[in-house]
Coordinates of C-alpha atoms and ligand atoms in Angstrom, one line a residue:
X1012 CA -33.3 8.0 1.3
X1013 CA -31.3 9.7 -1.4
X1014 CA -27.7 10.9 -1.1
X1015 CA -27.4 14.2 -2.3
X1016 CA -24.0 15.1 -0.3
X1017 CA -21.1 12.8 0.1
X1018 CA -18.2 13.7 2.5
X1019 CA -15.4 11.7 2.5
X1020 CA -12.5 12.2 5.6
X1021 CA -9.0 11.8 4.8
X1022 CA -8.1 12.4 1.2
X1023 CA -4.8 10.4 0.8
X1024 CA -4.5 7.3 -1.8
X1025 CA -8.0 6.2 -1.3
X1026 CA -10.3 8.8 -0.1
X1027 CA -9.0 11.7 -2.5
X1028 CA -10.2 9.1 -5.4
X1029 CA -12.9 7.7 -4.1
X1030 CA -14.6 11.7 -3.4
X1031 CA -13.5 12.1 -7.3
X1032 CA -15.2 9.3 -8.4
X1033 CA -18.2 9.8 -6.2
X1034 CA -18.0 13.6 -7.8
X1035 CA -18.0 12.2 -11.2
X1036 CA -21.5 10.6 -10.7
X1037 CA -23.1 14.2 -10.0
X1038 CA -23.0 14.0 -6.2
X1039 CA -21.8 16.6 -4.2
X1040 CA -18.4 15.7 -2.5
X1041 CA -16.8 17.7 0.5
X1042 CA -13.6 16.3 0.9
X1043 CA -12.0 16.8 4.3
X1044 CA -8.2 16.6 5.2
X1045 CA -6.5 18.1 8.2
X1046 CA -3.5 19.0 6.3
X1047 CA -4.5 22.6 4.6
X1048 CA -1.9 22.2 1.7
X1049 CA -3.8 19.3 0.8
X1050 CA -7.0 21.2 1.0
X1051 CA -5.5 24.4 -1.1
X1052 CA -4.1 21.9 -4.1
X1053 CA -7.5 19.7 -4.4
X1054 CA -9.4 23.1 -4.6
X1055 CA -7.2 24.2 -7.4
X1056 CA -8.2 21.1 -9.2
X1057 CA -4.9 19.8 -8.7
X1058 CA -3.5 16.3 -6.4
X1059 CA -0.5 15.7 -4.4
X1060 CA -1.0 12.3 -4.9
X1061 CA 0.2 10.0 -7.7
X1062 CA -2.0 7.6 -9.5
X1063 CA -2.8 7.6 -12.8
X1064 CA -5.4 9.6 -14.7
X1065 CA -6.5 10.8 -11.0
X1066 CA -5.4 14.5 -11.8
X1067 CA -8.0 14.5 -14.6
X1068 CA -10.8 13.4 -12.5
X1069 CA -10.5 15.5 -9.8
X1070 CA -9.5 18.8 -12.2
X1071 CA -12.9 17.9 -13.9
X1072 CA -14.8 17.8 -10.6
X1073 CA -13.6 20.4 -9.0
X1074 CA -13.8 23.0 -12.0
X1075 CA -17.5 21.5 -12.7
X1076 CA -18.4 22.2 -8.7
X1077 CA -19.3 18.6 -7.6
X1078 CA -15.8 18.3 -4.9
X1079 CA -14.8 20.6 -2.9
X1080 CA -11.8 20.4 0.1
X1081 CA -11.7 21.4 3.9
X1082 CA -10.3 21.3 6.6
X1083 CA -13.2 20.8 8.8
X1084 CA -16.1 18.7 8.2
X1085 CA -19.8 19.8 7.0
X1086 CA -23.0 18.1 7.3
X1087 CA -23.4 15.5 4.6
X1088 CA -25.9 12.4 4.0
X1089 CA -22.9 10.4 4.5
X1090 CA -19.4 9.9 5.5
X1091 CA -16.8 7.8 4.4
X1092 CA -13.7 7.5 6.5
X1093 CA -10.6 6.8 4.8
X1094 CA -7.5 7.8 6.9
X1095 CA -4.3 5.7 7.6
X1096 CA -4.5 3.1 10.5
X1097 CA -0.7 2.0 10.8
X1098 CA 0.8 -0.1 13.5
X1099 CA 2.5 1.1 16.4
X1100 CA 6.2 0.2 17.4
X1101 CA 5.1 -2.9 19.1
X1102 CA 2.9 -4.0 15.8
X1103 CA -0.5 -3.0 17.7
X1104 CA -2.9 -1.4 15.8
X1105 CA -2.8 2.5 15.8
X1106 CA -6.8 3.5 15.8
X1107 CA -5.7 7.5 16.6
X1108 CA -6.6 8.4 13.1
X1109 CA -9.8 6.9 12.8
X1110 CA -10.6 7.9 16.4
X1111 CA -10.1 11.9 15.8
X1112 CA -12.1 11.4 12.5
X1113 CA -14.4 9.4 13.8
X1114 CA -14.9 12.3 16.3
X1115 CA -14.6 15.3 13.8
X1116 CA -17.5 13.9 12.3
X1117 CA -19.7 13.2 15.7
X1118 CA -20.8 17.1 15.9
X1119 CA -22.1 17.1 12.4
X1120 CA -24.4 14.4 12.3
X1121 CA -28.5 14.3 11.9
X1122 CA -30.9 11.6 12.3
X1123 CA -30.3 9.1 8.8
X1124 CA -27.2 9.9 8.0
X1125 CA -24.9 6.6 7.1
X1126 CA -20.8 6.6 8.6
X1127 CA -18.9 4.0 6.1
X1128 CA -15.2 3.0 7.6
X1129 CA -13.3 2.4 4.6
X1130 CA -9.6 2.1 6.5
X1131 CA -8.3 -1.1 7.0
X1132 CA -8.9 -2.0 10.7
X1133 CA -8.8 -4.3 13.2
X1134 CA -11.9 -6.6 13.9
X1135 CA -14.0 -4.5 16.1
X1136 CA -12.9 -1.4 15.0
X1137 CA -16.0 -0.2 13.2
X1138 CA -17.9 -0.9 16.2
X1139 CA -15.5 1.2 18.7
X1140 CA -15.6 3.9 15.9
X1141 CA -20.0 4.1 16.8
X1142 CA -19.1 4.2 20.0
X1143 CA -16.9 7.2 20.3
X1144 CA -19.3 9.6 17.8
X1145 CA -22.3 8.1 20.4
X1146 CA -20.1 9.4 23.3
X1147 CA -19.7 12.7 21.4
X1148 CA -23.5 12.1 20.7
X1149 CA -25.9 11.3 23.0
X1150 CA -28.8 13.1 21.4
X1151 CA -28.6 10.4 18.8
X1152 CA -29.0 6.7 18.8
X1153 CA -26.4 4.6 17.2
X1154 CA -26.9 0.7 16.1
X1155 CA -24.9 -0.8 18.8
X1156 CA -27.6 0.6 21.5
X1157 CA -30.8 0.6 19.2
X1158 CA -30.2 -2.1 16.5
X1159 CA -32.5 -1.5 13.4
X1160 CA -33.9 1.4 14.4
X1161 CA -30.6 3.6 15.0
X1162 CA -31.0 7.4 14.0
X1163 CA -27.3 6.5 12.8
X1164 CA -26.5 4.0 10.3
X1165 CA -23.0 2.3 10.5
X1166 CA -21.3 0.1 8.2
X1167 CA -17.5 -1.1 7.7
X1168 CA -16.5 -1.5 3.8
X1169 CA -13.2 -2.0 3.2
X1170 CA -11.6 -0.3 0.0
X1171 CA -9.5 -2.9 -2.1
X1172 CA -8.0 -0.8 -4.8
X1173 CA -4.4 -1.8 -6.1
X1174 CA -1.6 1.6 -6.2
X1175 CA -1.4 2.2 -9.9
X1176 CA -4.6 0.9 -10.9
X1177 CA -7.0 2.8 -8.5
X1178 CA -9.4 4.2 -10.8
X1179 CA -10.7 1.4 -12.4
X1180 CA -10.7 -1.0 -9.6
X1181 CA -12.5 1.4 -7.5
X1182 CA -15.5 1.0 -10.3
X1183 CA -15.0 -2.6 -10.9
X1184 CA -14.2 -4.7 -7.8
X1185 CA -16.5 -6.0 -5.7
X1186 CA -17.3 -4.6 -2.3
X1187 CA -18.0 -6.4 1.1
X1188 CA -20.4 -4.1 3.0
X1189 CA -20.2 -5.3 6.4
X1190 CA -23.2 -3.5 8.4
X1191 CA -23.6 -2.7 12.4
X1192 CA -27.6 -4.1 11.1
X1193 CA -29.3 -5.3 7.9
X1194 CA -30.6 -1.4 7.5
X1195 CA -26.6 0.0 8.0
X1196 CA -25.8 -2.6 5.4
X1197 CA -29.0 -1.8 2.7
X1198 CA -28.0 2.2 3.1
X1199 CA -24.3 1.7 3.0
X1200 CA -24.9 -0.8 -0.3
X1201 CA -27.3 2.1 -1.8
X1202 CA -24.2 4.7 -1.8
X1203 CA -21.7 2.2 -3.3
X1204 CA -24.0 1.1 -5.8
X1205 CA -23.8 4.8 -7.6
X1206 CA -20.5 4.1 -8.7
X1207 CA -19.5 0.4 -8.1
X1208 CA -20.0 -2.0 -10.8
X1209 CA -18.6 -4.9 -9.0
X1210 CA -20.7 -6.8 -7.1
X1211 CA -21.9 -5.4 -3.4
X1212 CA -21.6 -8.3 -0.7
X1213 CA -23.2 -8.1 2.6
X1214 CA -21.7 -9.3 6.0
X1215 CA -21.2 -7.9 9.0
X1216 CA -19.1 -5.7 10.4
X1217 CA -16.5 -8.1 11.9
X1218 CA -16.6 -10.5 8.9
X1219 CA -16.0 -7.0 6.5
X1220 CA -13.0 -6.4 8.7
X1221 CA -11.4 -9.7 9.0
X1222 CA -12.0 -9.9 5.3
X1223 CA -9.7 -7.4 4.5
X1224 CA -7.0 -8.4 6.7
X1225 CA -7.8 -11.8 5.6
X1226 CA -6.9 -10.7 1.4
X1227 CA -3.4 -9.0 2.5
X1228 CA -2.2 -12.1 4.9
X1229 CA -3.0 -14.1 2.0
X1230 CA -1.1 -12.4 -0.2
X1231 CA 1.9 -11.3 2.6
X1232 CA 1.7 -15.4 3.0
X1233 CA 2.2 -16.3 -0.8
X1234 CA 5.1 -13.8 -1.1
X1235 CA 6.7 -15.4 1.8
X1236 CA 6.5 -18.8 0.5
X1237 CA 8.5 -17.7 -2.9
X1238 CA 10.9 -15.5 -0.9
X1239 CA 11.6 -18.9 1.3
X1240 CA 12.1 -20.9 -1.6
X1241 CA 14.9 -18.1 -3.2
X1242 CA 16.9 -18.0 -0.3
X1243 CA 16.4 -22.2 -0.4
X1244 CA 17.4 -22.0 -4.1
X1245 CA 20.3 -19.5 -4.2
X1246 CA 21.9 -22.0 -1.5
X1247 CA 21.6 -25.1 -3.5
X1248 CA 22.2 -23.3 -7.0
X1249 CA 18.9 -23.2 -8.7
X1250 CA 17.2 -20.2 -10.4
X1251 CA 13.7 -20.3 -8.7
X1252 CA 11.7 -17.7 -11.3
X1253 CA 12.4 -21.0 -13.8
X1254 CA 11.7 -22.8 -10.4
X1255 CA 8.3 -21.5 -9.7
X1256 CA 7.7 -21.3 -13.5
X1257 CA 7.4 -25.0 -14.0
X1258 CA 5.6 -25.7 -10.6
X1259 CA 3.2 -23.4 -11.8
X1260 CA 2.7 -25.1 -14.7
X1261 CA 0.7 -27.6 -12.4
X1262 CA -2.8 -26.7 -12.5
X1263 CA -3.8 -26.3 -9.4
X1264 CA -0.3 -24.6 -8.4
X1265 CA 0.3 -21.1 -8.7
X1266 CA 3.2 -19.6 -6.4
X1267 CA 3.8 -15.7 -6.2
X1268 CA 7.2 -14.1 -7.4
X1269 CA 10.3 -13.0 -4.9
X1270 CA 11.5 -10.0 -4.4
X1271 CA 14.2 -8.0 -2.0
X1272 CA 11.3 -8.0 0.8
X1273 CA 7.4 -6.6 1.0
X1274 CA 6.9 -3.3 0.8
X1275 CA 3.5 -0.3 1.0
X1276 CA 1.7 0.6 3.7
X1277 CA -0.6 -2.6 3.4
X1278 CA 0.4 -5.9 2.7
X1279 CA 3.4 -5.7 5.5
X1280 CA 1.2 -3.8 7.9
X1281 CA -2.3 -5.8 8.1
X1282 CA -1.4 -8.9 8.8
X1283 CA -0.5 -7.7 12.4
X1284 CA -3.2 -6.5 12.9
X1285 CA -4.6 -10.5 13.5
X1286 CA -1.5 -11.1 15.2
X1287 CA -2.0 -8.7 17.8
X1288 CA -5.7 -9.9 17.9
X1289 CA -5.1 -13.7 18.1
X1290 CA -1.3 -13.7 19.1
X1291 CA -0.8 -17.4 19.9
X1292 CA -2.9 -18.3 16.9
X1293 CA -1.6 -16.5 14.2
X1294 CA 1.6 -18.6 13.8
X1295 CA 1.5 -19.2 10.3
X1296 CA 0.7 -15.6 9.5
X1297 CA 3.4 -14.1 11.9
X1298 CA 6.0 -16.3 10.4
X1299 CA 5.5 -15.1 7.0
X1300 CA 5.9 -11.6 8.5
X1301 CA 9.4 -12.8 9.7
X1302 CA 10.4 -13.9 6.6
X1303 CA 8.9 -11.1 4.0
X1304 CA 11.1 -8.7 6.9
X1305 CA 14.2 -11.0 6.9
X1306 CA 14.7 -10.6 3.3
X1307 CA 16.4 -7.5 2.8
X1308 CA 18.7 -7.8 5.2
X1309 CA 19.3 -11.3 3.4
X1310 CA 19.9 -8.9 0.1
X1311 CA 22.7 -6.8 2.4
X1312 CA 24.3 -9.9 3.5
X1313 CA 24.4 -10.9 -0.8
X1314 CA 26.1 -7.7 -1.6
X1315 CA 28.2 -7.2 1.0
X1316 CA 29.7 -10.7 0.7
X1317 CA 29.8 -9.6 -3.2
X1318 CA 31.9 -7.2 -2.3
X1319 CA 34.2 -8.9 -0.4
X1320 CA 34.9 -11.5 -3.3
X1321 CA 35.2 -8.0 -5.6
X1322 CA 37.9 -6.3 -3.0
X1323 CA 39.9 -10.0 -2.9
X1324 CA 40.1 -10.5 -6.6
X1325 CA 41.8 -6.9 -6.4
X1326 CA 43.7 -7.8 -3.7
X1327 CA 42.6 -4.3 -2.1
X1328 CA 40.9 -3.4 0.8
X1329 CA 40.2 0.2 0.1
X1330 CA 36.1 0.0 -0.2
X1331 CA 36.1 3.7 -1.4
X1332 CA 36.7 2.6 -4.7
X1333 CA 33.7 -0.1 -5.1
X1334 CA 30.6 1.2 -6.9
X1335 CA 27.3 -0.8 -6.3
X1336 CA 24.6 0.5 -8.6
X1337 CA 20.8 -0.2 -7.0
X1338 CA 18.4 -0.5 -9.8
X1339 CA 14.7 0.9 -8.3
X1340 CA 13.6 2.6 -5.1
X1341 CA 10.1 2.5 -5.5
X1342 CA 7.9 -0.8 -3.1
X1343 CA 6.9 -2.1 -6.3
X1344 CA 7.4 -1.9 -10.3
X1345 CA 6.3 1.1 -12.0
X1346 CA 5.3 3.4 -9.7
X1347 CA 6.6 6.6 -7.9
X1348 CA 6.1 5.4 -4.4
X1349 CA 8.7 5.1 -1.8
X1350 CA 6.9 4.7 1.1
X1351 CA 8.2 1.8 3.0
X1352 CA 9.8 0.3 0.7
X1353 CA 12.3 -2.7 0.8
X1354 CA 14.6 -1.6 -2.3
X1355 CA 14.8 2.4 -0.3
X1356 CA 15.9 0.6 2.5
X1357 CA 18.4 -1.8 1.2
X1358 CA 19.7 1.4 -0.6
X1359 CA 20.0 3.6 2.5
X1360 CA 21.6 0.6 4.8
X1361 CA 24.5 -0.5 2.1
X1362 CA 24.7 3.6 2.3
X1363 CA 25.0 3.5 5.9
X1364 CA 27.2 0.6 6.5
X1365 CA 29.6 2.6 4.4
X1366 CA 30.0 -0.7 1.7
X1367 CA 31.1 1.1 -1.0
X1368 CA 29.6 4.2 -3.2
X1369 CA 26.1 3.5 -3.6
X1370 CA 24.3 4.9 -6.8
X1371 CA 20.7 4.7 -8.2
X1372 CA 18.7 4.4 -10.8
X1373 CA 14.5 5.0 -10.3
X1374 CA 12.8 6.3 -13.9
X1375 CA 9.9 7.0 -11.7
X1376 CA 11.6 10.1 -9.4
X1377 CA 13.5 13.3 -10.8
X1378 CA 15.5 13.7 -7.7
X1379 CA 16.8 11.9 -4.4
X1380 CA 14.6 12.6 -0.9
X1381 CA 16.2 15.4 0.7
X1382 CA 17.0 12.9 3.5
X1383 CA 18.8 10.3 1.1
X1384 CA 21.1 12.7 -0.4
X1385 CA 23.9 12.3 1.6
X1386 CA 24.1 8.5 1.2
X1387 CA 23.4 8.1 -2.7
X1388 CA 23.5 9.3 -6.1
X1389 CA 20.6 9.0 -8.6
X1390 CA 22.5 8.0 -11.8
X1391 CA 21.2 7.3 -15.7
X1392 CA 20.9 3.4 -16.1
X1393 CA 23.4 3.5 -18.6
X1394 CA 26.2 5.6 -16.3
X1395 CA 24.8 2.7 -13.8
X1396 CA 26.1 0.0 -15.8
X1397 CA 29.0 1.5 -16.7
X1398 CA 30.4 2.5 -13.2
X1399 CA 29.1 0.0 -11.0
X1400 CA 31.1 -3.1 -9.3
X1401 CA 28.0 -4.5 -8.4
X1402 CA 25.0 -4.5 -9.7
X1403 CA 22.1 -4.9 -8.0
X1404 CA 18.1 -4.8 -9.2
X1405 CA 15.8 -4.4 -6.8
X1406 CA 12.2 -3.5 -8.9
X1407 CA 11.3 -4.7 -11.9
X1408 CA 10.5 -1.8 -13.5
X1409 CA 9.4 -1.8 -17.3
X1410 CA 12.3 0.2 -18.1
X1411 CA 14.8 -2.0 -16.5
X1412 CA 13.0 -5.2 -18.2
X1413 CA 13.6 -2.9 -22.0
X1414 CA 17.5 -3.1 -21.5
X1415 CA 19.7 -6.5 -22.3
X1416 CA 22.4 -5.4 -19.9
X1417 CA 26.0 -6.7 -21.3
X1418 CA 28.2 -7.7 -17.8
X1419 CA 31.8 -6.7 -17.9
X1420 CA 33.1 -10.0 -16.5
X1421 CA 34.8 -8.5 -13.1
X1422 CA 31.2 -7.0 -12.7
X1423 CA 28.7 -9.5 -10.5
X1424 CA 25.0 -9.2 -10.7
X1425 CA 22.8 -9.3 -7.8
X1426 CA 19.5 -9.8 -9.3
X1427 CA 16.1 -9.6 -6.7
X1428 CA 13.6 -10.0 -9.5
X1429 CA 14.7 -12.3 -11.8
X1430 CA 14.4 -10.5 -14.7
X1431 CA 18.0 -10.3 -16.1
Ligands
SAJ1431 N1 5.3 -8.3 -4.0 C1 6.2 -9.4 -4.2 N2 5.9 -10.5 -4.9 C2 4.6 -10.6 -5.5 C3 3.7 -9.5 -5.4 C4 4.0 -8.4 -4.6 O1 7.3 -9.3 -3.6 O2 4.4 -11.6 -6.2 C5 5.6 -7.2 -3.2 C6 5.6 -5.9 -4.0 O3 6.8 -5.6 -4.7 C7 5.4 -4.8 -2.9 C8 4.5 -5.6 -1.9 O4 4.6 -7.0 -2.2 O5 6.6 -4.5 -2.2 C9 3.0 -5.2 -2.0 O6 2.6 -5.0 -3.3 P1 1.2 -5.6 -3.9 O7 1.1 -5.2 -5.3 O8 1.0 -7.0 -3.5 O9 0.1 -4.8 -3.0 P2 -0.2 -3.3 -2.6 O10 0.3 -3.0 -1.2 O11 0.1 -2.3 -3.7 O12 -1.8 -3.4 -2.5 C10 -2.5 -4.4 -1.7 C11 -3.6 -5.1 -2.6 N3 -4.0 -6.3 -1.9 C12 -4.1 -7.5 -2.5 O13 -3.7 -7.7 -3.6 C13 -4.6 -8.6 -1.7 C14 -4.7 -4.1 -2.8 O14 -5.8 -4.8 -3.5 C15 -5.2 -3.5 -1.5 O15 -6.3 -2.6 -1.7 C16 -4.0 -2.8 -0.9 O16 -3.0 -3.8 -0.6 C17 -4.5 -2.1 0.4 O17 -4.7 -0.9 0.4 O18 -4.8 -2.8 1.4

């Protein structure tokens, strides 16, 4: 079969670019969100989202007719679920979103249609997903019941796109296409192959799953090796970026860089999800959880005992007169984002724990979340430098690597990134 119509559920940081990409190749594209300012902005041909050259896309496919937004979904070819699947408070995976998608979609369905879970999930999730549209369903079969010859075709593909570099990664990666059957995977690799360039890979759904989760622990696990080895190498006095430079130099040796902690809604999130699945298993991946988590308090611990060398070198105890500058908010260099990130949250608890005035510096943000701006200031880079006790950088954003800073010498640099 042909896909003429393309809906795609959830249009946050993957599914709004995905739909516009989709759009782009002359398919028609309902978008559905459940939040209706969402929906009013996208049909405007504008996004609430940031990522670059995104606005363009979608303007151009919304003014051309190709994607249109909703709050409730409409009959398509196919559907691609793409909403959020975070952890709950005990790190178990939270399947709520996917489940009321999944079931938004169950009344529209016809006989051939394809349902693609894009979200990062659990093993077993795309499989639970079948089963609550065939609950909603049963005047259609479904692959877990009838195999091959499903009226429903099911497939899990995870989306792999990096924050910042969306557009083109969404074109040029490869896919894993992990179908409920050989037919779910053929259909699903038909609708990726209109826009993909990568390679399409086929599995099944589990393997698709644990694939996924498999690429972030491995990454969460790398990070946590260098941010073991600068907490190692701040106690016995050796710069670990020239550290890790050299023992990269070793060819088959190539070590990830430290930072104040791990931050997004991905790399710090997925890995439980095969901790909650295989809890006495997992110990290398939980481990590296405890330390990418440990390290900003680690950072806290640094600037407040800065402080305390500061306020005796004074011979003072009044903290209301120490300034610490924090260089970046964002979870990650040159980008907007402050969703769960470390360098916010080492911000808001030196803010909290009353150390001293805190002031910021972010390029990326024209103003302070309403709920921060009681506990900091958002300051130029050069009032930063000039005010602060202690400096601290948290993201290496390009800006920040542009400017040589010159250190009064009473002033004491806290540096997370290595890059001054
Ligand atoms: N970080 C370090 N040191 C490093 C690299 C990253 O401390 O050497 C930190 C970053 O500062 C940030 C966090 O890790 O706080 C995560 O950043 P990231 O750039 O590693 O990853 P994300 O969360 O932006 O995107 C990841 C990507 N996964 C992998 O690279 C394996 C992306 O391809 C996925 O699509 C995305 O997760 C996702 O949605 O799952």
């Amino acid at each position: 079969m042909t896909f003429k119509t393309v809906s795609v559920i959830g249009l946050g940081y993957i599914g709004l670019p995905t739909a516009a990409v989709l759009a782009s190749r002359k398919l028609q594209v309902v978008g559905v969100d459940v939040n209706p300012k969402t929906v009013d902005t996208i049909n405007q041909g504008k996004i609430h989202i940031v990522e670059p050259d995104l606005d363009m896309v979608v303007h151009a496919a919304v003014h051309e007719g190709y994607l249109r937004a909703t709050t409730s979904p409409e009959q398509a070819d196919a559907f691609l679920i793409a909403v959020p699947t975070p952890f709950t408070g005990d790190h178990q995976p939270d399947m709520s979103f996917i489940e009321a998608a999944s079931k938004s979609v169950a009344p529209v369905l016809k006989k051939g249609d394809l349902v693609i879970l894009e979200s990062t999930s659990p093993v077993g999730a795309t499989e639970q997903m079948a089963g609550w549209m065939a609950e909603l369903r049963p005047d259609l079969t479904f692959p877990m019941t009838h195999g091959a010859e499903s009226d429903i075709r099911v497939a899990h593909c995870p989306e792999r796109v990096l924050p910042g570099h969306v557009l083109r990664e969404l074109v040029q990666n490869d896919r894993v296409i992990g179908g409920m059957t050989e037919k779910c995977s053929a259909a699903c690799v038909r609708l990726y192959k209109l826009f993909v360039e990568g390679e399409c890979i086929v599995t099944d759904a589990r393997t698709a799953e644990m694939c996924k989760l498999t690429e972030n622990s491995f990454r969460d696990v790398n990070i946590a090796f260098a941010n073991e080895l600068s907490v190692i190498c701040d106690k016995q006095g050796i710069n670990v970026w020239e550290l890790i430079k050299l023992a990269n130099r070793h060819p088959r040796v190539n070590i990830l860089q430290p930072g104040p902690g791990v931050g997004g809604h991905c790399i710090a999130v997925d890995p439980w999800f095969i901790v909650s699945a295989a809890p006495e298993d997992a110990r290398l991946i939980r481990a590296a959880r405890g330390v990418n988590d440990y390290k900003p308090q680690w950072v806290i611990a640094k600037v407040e005992s800065a402080i305390e060398d500061h306020l005796r070198a004074n011979q003072t105890k009044n903290k209301s007169k120490v300034n610490v500058a924090c260089f970046g908010l964002a979870f990650k260099p040159n980008i907007d984002d402050l969703r769960e990130s470390p360098a916010l949250s080492i911000a808001a608890s030196l803010a909290e724990r009353a150390v001293g005035n805190i002031f910021v510096v972010e390029p990326n943000i024209s103003a302070v979340p309403p709920q921060f701006e009681n506990s900091f200031t958002l300051i130029t880079d050069k009032e930063a430098l000039e005010v602060a006790d202690v400096v601290l950088l948290l993201v290496d954003h390009r800006q920040f690597a542009e400017i040589k800073p010159q250190l009064r010498k009473n002033q004491v640099l806290i540096d997370c990134k290595g890059i001054w």
